[in-house]
Amino acid sequence: MSDDYRDQSSSPDATGAFEDWMEQLAAETDLSTEEVFEQLVSAYWTLNEIFGLVERVGSESTLFRRAESGDRNADPTPEASRPRDAERTNDRGTNDRGTEEPSGSDADALRAELSHLQARLSDVEAALEAAQSDSREEVTALAEQFDAARAADRSRLDSLDAHVNTEFGNSRTVLRRLIESQHGHDDALAAVRSELAALGDHVEAEAALSELKERANRLGVERADCEACGSTVRLALLSTPACPHCAEPFDGVEPHTGWWFGSDVLTVASGGDGAEADEQRPREDPKRKTVLPELPPDAE
């Protein structure tokens, strides 16, 4: 019977049913599954000791040997054993010490129950060992996966760190070059602006000189006195519309209208002397200061 139960209990269905029974017992007793299992193991070893004690006491007892010999010689049918058990109970209800003696059927039932419990506990131990083995394998697999993932992450971080250092170093070098190039562009742009401003001033001066000479030509004036300093100026030799002696800019020509002594006059914009005109002249921007080649004087 115990072998049949062991074969049935070792099946997956029996193991699952036993685990369900343990969970139900743990819920009813407000204990954990581990505590219930420990109590079952403790009960198993206690029953095992009781079973061994019964075996030892029974083998030494005369009544036990007599019961065994009587059971072997008796009719195995229940009808034949009942009268004999009744007579034995009536004749000897108690032993010499006044305690009830166990019958052979009780010993067999106890032995069968102990065998049953032993088989169940063996199955529980096997299931627990299998669960512990599976848990250890899962923990080992998880630890290996964790180590592999950590190694991969460390490798990726090292690669990313190296990439950032390389890219940042190159970016810093490029940025420094761009800043230096920007400074160079600013200087070049300032020079171009200065040259354009000087060129604009030169174009304006050329236009003013051309207009002055054209007016003098219409009036037939070749020489005229500077209104600011009184010096005689030959219009054909002017390179800029300004007095070569006092640097006052000319803005027109007034011919002499009298009959007697007099001269034509080159009027100036300020209408005063050269010092006042120089003070009123706007200051040049130092950034726009550009030296241009002097133009050759016009031929007379």
mmCIF file of C-alpha atoms in Angstrom, residues 20-34 36:
data_model
loop_
_atom_site.group_PDB
_atom_site.id
_atom_site.type_symbol
_atom_site.label_atom_id
_atom_site.label_comp_id
_atom_site.label_asym_id
_atom_site.label_seq_id
_atom_site.Cartn_x
_atom_site.Cartn_y
_atom_site.Cartn_z
ATOM 1 C CA ASP A 20 -2.020 23.201 -2.349
ATOM 2 C CA TRP A 21 -2.764 21.351 0.887
ATOM 3 C CA MET A 22 0.264 22.969 2.553
ATOM 4 C CA GLU A 23 -0.831 26.427 1.409
ATOM 5 C CA GLN A 24 -4.363 25.806 2.693
ATOM 6 C CA LEU A 25 -3.011 24.568 6.050
ATOM 7 C CA ALA A 26 -0.729 27.594 6.294
ATOM 8 C CA ALA A 27 -3.675 29.922 5.635
ATOM 9 C CA GLU A 28 -5.785 28.192 8.281
ATOM 10 C CA THR A 29 -3.056 28.291 10.948
ATOM 11 C CA ASP A 30 -1.752 31.801 10.081
ATOM 12 C CA LEU A 31 1.685 30.350 9.429
ATOM 13 C CA SER A 32 3.977 30.480 6.465
ATOM 14 C CA THR A 33 4.494 27.522 4.176
ATOM 15 C CA GLU A 34 8.055 27.097 5.458
ATOM 16 C CA VAL A 36 4.176 24.354 8.188
#
